[in-house]
Short mmCIF file of C-alpha atoms and ligand atoms in Angstrom, two decimals:
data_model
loop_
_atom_site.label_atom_id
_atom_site.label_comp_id
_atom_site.label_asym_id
_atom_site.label_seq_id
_atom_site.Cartn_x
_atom_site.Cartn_y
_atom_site.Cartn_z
CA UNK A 1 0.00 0.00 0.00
CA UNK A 2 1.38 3.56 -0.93
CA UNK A 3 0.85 6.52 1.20
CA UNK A 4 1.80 10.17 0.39
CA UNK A 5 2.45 12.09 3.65
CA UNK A 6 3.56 15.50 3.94
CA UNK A 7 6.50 16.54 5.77
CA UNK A 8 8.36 19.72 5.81
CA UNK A 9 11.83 17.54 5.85
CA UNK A 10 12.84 13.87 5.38
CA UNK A 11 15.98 13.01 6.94
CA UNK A 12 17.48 9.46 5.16
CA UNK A 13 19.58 7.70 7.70
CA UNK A 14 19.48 7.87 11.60
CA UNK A 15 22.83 7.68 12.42
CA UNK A 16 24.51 10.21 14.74
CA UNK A 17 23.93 13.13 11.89
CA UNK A 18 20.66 11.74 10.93
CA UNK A 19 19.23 11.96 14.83
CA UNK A 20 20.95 15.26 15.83
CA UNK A 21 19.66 16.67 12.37
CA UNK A 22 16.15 15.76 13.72
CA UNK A 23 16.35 17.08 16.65
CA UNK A 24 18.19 20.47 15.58
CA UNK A 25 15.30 21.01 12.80
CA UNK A 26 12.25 19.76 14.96
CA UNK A 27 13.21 21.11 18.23
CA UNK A 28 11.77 23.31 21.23
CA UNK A 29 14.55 25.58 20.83
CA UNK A 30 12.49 26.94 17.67
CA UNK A 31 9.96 29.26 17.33
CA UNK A 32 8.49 27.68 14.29
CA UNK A 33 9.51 23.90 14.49
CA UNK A 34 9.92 21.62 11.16
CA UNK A 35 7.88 18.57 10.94
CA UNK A 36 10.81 15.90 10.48
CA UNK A 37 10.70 12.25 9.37
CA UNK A 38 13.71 10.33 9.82
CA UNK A 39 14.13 7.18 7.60
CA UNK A 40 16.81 4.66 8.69
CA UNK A 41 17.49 1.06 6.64
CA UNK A 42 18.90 0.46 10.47
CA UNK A 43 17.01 -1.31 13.31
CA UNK A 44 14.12 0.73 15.46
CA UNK A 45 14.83 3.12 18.07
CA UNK A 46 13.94 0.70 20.95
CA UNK A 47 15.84 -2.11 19.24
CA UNK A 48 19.31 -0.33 18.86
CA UNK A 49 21.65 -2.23 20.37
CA UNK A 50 24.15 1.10 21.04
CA UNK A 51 27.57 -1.04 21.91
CA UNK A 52 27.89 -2.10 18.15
CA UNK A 53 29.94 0.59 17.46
CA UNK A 54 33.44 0.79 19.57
CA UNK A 55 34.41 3.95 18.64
CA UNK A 56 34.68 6.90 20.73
CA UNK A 57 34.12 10.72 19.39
CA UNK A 58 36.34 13.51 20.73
CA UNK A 59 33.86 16.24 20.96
CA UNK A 60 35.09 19.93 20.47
CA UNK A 61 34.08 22.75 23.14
CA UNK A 62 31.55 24.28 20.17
CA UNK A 63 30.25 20.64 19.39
CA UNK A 64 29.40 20.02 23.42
CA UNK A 65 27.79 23.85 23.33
CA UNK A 66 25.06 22.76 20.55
CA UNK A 67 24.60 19.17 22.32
CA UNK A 68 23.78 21.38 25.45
CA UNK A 69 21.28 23.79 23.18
CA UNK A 70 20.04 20.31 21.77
CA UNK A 71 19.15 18.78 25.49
CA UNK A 72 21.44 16.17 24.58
CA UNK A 73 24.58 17.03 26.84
CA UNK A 74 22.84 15.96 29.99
CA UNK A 75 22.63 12.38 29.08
CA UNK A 76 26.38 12.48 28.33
CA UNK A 77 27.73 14.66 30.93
CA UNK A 78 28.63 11.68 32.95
CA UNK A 79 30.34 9.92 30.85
CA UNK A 80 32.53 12.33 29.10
CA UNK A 81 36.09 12.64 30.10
CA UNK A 82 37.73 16.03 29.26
CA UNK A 83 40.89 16.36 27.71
CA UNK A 84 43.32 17.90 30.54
CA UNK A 85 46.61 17.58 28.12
CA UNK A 86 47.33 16.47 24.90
CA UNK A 87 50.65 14.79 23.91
CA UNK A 88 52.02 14.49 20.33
CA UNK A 89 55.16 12.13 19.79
CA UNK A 90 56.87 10.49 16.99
CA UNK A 91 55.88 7.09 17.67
CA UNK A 92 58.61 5.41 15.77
CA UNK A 93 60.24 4.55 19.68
CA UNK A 94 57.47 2.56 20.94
CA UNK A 95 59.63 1.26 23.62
CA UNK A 96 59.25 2.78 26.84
CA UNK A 97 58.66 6.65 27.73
CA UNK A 98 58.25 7.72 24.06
CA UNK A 99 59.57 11.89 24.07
CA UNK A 100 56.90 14.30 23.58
CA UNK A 101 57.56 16.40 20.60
CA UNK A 102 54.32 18.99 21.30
CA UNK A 103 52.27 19.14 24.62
CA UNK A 104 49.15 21.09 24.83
CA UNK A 105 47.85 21.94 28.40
CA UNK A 106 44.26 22.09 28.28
CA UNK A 107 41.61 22.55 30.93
CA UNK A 108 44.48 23.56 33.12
CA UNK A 109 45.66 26.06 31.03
CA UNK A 110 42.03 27.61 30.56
CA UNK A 111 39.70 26.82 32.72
CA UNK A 112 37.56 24.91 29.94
CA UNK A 113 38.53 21.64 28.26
CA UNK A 114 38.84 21.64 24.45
CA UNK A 115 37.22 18.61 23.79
CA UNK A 116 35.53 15.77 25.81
CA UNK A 117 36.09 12.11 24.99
CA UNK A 118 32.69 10.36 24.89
CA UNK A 119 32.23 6.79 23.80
CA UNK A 120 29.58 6.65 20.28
CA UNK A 121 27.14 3.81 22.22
CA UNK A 122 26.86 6.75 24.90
CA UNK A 123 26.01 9.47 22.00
CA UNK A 124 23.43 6.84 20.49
CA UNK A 125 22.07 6.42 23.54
CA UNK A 126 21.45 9.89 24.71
CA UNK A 127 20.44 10.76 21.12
CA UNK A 128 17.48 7.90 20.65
CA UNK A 129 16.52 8.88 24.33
CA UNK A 130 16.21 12.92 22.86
CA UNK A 131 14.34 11.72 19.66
CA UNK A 132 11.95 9.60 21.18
CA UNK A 133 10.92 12.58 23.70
CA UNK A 134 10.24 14.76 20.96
CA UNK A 135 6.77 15.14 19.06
CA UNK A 136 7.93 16.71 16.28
CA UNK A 137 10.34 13.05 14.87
CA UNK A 138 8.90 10.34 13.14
CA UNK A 139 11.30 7.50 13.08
CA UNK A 140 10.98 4.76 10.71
CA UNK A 141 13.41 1.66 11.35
CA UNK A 142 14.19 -0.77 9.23
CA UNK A 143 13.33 1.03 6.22
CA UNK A 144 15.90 2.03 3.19
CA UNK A 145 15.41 4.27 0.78
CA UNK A 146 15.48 3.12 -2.75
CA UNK A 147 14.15 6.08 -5.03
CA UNK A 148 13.95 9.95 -5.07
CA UNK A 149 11.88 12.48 -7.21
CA UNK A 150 13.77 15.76 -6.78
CA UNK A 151 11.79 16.85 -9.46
CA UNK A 152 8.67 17.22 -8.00
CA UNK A 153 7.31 20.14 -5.43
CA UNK A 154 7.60 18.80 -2.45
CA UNK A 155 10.36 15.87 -3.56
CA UNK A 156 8.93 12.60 -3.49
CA UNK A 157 10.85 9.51 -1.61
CA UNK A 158 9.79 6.06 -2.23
CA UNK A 159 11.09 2.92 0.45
CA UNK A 160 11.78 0.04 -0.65
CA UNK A 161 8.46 -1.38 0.78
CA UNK A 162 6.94 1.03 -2.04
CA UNK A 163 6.14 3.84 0.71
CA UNK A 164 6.37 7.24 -0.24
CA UNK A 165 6.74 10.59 1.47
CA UNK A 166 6.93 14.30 0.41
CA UNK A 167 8.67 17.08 1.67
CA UNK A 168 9.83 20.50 0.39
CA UNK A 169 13.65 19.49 1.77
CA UNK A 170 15.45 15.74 2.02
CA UNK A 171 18.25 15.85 4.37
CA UNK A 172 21.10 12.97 3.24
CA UNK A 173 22.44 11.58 6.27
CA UNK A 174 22.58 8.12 4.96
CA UNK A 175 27.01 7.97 4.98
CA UNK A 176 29.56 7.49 2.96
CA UNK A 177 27.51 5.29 0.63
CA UNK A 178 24.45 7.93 0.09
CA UNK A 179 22.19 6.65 -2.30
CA UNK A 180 20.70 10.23 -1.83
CA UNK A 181 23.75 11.46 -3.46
CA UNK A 182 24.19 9.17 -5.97
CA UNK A 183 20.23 9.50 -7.24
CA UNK A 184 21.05 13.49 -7.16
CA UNK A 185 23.71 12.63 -9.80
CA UNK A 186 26.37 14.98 -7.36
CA UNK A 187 29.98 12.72 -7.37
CA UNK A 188 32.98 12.66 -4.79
CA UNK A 189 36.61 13.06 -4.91
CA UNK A 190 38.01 10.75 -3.48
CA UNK A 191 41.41 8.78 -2.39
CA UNK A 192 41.98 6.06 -0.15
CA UNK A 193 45.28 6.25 2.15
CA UNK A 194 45.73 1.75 2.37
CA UNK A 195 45.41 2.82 6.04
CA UNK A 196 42.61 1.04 8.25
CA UNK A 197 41.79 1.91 11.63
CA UNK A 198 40.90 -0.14 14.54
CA UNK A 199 38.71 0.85 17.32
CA UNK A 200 37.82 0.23 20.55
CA UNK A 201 38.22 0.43 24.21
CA UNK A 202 40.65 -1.01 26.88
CA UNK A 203 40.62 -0.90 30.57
CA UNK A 204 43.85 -0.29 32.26
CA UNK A 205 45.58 -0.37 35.78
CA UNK A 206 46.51 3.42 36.40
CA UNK A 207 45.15 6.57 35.56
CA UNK A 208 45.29 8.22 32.46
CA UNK A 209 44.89 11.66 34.20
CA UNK A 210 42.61 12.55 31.24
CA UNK A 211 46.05 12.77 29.23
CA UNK A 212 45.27 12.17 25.13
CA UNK A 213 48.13 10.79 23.61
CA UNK A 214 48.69 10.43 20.16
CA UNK A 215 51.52 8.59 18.88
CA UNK A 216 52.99 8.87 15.04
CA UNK A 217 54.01 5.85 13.80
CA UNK A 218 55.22 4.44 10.08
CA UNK A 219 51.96 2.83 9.59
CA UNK A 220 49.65 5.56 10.81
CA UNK A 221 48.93 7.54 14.13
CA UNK A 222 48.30 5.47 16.95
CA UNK A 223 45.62 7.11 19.64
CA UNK A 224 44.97 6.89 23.43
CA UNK A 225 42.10 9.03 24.55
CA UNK A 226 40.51 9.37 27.83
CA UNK A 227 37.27 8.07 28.53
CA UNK A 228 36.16 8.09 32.28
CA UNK A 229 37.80 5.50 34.63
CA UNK A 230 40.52 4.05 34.12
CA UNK A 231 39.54 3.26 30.47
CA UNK A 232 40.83 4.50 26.92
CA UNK A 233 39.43 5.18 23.31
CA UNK A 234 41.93 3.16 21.05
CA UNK A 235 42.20 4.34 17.58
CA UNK A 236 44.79 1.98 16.08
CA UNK A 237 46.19 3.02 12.40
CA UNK A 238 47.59 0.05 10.22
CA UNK A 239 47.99 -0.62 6.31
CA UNK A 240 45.28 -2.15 5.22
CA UNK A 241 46.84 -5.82 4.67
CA UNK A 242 47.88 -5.91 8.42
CA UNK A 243 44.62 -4.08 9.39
CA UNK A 244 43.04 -7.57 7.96
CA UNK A 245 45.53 -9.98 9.45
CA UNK A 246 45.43 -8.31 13.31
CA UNK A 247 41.51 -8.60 12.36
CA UNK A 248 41.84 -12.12 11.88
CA UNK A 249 43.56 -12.93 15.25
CA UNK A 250 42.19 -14.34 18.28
CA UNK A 251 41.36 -11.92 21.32
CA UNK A 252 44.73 -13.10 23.14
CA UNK A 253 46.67 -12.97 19.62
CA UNK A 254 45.10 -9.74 18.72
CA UNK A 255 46.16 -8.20 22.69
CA UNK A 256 49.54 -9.44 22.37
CA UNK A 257 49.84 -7.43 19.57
CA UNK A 258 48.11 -4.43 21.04
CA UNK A 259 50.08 -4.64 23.95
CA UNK A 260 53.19 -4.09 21.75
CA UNK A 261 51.92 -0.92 20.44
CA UNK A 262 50.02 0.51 23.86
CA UNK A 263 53.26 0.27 25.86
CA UNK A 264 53.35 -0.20 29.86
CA UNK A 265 52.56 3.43 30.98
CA UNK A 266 49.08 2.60 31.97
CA UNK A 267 50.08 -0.75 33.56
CA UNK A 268 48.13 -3.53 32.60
CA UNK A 269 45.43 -3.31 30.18
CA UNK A 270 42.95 -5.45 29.14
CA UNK A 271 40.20 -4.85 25.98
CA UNK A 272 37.17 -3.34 27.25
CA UNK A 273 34.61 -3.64 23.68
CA UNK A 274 34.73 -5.82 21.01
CA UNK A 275 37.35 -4.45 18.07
CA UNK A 276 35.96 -3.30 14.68
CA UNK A 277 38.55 -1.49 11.82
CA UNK A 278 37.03 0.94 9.16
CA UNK A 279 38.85 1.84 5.84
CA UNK A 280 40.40 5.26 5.95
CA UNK A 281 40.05 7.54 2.97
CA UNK A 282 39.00 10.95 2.36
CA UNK A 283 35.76 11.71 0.29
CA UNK A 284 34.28 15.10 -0.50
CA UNK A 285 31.37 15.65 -2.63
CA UNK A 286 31.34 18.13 -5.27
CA UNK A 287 28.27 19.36 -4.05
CA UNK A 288 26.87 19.49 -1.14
CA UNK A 289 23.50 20.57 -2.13
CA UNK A 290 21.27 19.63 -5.36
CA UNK A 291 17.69 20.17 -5.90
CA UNK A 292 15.73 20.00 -2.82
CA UNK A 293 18.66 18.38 -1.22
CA UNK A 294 21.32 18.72 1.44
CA UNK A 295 24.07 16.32 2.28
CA UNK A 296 25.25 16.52 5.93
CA UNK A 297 27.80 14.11 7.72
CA UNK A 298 29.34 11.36 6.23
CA UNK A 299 27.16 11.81 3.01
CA UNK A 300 29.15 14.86 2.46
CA UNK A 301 32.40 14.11 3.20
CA UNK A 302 34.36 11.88 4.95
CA UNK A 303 38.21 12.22 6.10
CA UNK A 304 41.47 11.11 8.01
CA UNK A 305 40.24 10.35 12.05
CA UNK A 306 43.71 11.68 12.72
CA UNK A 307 42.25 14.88 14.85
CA UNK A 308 39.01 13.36 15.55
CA UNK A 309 37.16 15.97 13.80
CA UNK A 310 34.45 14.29 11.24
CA UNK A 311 32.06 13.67 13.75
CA UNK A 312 32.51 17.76 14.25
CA UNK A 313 31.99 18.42 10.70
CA UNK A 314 28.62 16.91 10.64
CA UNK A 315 27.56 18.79 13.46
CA UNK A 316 28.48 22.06 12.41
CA UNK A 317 27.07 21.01 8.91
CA UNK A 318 23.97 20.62 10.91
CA UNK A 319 23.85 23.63 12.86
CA UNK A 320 24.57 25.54 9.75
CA UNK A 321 21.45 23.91 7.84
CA UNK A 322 19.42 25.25 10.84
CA UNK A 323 20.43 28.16 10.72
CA UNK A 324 19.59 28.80 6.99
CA UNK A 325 16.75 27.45 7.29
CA UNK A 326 15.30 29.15 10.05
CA UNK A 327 16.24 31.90 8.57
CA UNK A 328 13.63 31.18 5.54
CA UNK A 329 10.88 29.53 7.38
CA UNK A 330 11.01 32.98 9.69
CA UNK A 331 11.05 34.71 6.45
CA UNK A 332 7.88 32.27 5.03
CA UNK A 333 10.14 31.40 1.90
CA UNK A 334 10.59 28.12 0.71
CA UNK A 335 13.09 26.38 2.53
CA UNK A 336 13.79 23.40 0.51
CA UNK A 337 14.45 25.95 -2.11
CA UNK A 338 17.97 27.00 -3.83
CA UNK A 339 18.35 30.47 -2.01
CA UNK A 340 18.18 28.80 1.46
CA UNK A 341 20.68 25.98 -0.26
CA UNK A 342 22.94 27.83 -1.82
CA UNK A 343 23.99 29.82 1.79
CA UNK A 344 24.30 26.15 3.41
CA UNK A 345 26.76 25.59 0.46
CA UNK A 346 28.35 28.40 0.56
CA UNK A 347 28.72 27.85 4.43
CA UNK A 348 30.09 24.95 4.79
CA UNK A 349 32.18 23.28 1.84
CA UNK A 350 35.41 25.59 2.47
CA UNK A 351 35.51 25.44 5.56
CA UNK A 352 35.02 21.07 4.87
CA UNK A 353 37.62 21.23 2.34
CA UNK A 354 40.08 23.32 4.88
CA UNK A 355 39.24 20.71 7.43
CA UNK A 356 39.87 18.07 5.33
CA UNK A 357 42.84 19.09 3.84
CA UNK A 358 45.01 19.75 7.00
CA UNK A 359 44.00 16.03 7.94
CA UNK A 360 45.67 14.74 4.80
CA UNK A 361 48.73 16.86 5.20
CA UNK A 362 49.09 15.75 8.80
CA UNK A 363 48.62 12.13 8.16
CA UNK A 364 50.95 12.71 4.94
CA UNK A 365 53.24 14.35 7.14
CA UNK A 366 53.48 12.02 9.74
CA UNK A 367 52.70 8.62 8.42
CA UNK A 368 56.25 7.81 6.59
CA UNK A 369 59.81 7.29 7.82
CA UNK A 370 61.62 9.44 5.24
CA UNK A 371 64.42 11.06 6.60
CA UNK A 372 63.75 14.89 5.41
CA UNK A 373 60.27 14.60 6.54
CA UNK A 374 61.00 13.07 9.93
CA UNK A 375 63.61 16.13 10.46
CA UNK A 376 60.90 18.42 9.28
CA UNK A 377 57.93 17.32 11.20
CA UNK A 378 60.03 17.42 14.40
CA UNK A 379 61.47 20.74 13.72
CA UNK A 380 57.77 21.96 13.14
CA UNK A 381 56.09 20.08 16.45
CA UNK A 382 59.02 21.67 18.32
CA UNK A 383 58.48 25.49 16.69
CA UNK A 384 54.76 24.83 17.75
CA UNK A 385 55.33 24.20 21.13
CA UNK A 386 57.43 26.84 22.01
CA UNK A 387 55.13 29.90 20.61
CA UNK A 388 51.90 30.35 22.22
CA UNK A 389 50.37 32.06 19.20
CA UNK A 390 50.97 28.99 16.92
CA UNK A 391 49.71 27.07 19.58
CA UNK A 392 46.79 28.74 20.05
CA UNK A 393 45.73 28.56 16.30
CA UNK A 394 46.22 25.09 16.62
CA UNK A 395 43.76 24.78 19.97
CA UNK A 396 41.19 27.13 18.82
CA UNK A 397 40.56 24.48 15.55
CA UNK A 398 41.01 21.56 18.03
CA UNK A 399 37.90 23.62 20.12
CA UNK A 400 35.87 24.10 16.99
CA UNK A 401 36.07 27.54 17.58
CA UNK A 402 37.56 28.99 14.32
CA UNK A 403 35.81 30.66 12.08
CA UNK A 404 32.60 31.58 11.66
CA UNK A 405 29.80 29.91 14.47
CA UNK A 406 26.40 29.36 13.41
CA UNK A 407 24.05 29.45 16.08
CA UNK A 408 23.45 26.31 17.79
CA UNK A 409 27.41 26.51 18.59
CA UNK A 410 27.24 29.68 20.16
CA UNK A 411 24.65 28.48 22.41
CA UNK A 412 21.66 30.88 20.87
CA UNK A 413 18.72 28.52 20.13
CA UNK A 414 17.62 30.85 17.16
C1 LIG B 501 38.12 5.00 13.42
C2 LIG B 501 37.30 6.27 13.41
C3 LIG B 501 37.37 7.15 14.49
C4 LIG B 501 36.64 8.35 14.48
N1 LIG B 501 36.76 9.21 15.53
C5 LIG B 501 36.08 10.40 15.50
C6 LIG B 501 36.21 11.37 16.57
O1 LIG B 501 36.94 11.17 17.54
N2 LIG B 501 35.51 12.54 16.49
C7 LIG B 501 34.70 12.80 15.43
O2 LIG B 501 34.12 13.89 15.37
N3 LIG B 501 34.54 11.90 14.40
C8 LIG B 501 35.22 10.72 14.42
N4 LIG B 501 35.05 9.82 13.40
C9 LIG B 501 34.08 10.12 12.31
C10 LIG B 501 32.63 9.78 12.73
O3 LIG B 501 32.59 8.51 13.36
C11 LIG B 501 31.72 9.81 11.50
O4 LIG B 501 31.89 11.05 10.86
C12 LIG B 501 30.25 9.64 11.92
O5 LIG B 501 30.04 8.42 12.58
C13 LIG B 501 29.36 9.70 10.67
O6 LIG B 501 28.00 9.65 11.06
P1 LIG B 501 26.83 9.75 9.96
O7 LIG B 501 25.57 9.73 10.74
O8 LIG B 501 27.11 10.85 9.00
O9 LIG B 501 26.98 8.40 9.08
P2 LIG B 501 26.70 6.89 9.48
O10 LIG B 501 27.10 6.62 10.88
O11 LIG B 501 27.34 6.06 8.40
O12 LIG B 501 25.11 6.73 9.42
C14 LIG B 501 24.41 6.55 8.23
C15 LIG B 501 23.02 6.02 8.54
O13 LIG B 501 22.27 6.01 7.32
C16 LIG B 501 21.53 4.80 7.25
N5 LIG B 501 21.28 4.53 5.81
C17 LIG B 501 22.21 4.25 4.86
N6 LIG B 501 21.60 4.11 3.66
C18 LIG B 501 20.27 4.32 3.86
C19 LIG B 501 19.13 4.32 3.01
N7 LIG B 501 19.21 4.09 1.70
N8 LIG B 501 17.91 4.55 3.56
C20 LIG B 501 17.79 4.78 4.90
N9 LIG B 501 18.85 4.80 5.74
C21 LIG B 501 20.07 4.58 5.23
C22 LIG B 501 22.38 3.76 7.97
O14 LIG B 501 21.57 2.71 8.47
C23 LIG B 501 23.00 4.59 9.09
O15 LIG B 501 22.23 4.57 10.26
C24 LIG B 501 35.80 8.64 13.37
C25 LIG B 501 35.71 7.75 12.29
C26 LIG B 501 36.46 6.58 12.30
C27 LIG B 501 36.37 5.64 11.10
#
């Protein structure tokens, strides 16, 4: 059976972008509040199970500020660890004390913490909880969707159960894979980096003292970041080959190996989540808006978890969208239309492409044993550390709080 139901936006996918989307277009904090469906081809809220993903998200000062505006924050509060110091090193000693080649003093040196550590089950968790309060979501589980008519005023989307639903603006939160993108016709650039990281967490005998370390080895950057207790976000960088092999292992093969990498610091450790390894490569579409369309998150662009920032870039995506389209709904223009796109666009693909771009370099930069680099890189990481201004360029990205802020990052509902 076929239904046609308006909306004033469909969301595809219900992943973190897909259920903060919701709840940034839908929400309280708005005078005139969109009528949102969110589509995922994922299980139901009540069935999520939230520990299938081990990853953790480092969560910038401006990312934790909308999360707060969102009623979201709350639910993680708890659970997030703040970064108190950050420690770079050339990972290439991995026996022992490695040297530090850059410290940044954090919540020590300012009174506020950077960024927050927070595992993803925790996110999904206080996300689903913030979705299902609100009157404004429809969720639909289970559900993919197979065909779009961006054509027609509102655009029609069909599920693969034949379902359809109209709205004047579909939302593409559906990851790197969008089929929203690919029925829009907009491509990628792309490269992959034959890099593969592995997440996860580990409990481990002494503190971390909310120290993030991140150590640059031949095959990739090797993170630990503080999570709350005596427990760490992994993010383990390999080539892809021994990505698959280390994947292959059994769980006291595959610690072994870990162990070799993680070093003694921490005292014993032992793995805390089951271990999952994603391909790293960086993707950027070449739009990030078509007709009635906007791509947020991973749908847009995906790149190098080196600073732990894509999460970030989907949320400011987000808070962006919001902003423009507030702005039109205010306004009672059409906000599915191309004025109200074309500022999102505008907004946000620089400042992606900026993003993504010092990832590469870093990762570029750090990922290789060649002698002229290796002098260079530790020249640079030593130049850094010694002048505050340098260092402060470098903190204020870490915070999110370069450039321009739309609204739900400064706090300011609307
Ligand atoms: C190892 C690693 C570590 C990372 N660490 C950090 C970090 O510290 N900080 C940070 O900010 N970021 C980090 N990231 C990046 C971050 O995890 C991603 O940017 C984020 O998870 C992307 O979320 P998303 O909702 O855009 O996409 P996804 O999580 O891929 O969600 C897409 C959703 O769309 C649904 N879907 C797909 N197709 C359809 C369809 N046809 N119809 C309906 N639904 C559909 C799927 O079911 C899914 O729920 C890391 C990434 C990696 C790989």
């Amino acid at each position: 059976m076929k239904t046609q139901q308006p909306y004033d936006a469909i969301i595809i996918g219900g992943g973190l972008a897909g259920l903060t989307c919701g709840l940034a277009l839908s929400g309280e904090h708005l005078s005139i509040p969109l009528k949102t469906l969110i589509v995922d081809a994922g299980p139901a809220l009540e069935d999520r199970q939230p520990g299938s993903d081990p990853r953790g998200s480092a969560i910038t000062r401006s990312s934790r500020t909308m999360l707060q505006t969102l009623g979201v924050w709350d639910a993680v509060a708890d659970q997030a660890q703040p970064f108190e110091k950050i420690i770079v090193t050339d990972g290439r000693a991995v026996t022992g004390e490695r040297p530090a080649l850059l410290s940044f003093l954090e919540a020590g040196d300012t009174g506020t913490a950077s960024a927050w550590m927070v595992e993803n089950s925790t996110l999904i968790t206080a996300l689903v909880g913030r979705v299902q309060q609100s009157p404004g979501i429809t969720f639909i589980g289970n559900t993919a969707v197979e065909n779009f008519d961006f054509d027609s005023s509102p655009a029609v989307v069909t599920t693969t159960g034949g379902h359809q639903f109209s709205a004047p603006l579909i939302v593409a939160a559906d990851g790197r894979n969008s089929n929203a993108r690919k029925a829009a016709g907009i491509d990628t650039v792309r490269w992959d980096y034959d890099q593969s990281g592995i997440a996860m967490t580990v409990a481990h005998e002494r503190p971390h003292n909310g120290r993030a370390e991140e150590h640059f080895r031949e095959a990739g950057p090797f993170a630990i970041l503080p999570l709350t207790g005596n427990r760490s976000s992994i993010v383990w960088t390999e080539q892809t080959t021994a990505a698959a092999k280390l994947m292959k292992l059994s769980e006291e093969e595959f610690l072994d190996e870990f162990k070799t990498r993680f070093g003694n610091h921490l005292g014993k450790v032992t793995l805390a989540s089951d271990h999952a390894s994603w391909p790293l490569s960086v993707q950027i579409a070449t739009t990030f808006v078509g007709k009635r369309l906007a791509l947020i998150g991973d749908a847009a662009h995906v790149i190098h978890p080196i600073a732990g920032l894509g999460f970030n870039l989907g949320l400011r995506d987000i808070a962006a969208l919001s902003d423009c389209l507030t702005d039109n709904v205010r306004r009672g223009l059409d906000h599915g239309g191309q004025n109200c796109l074309k500022a999102y666009e505008a907004w946000r693909r620089a400042d992606t492409i900026m993003v993504a771009a010092a990832c590469d370099g870093l990762n570029r930069l750090f990922s290789n044993s060649v002698q002229p680099l290796a002098t260079v890189r530790q020249a640079g990481l030593k130049i850094v550390d010694r002048l505050p201004p340098l260092k402060a360029f470098f903190m204020d990205h870490a915070a999110g709080t370069a450039g321009r802020q739309p609204r739900l990052m400064r706090g300011e509902p609307e």
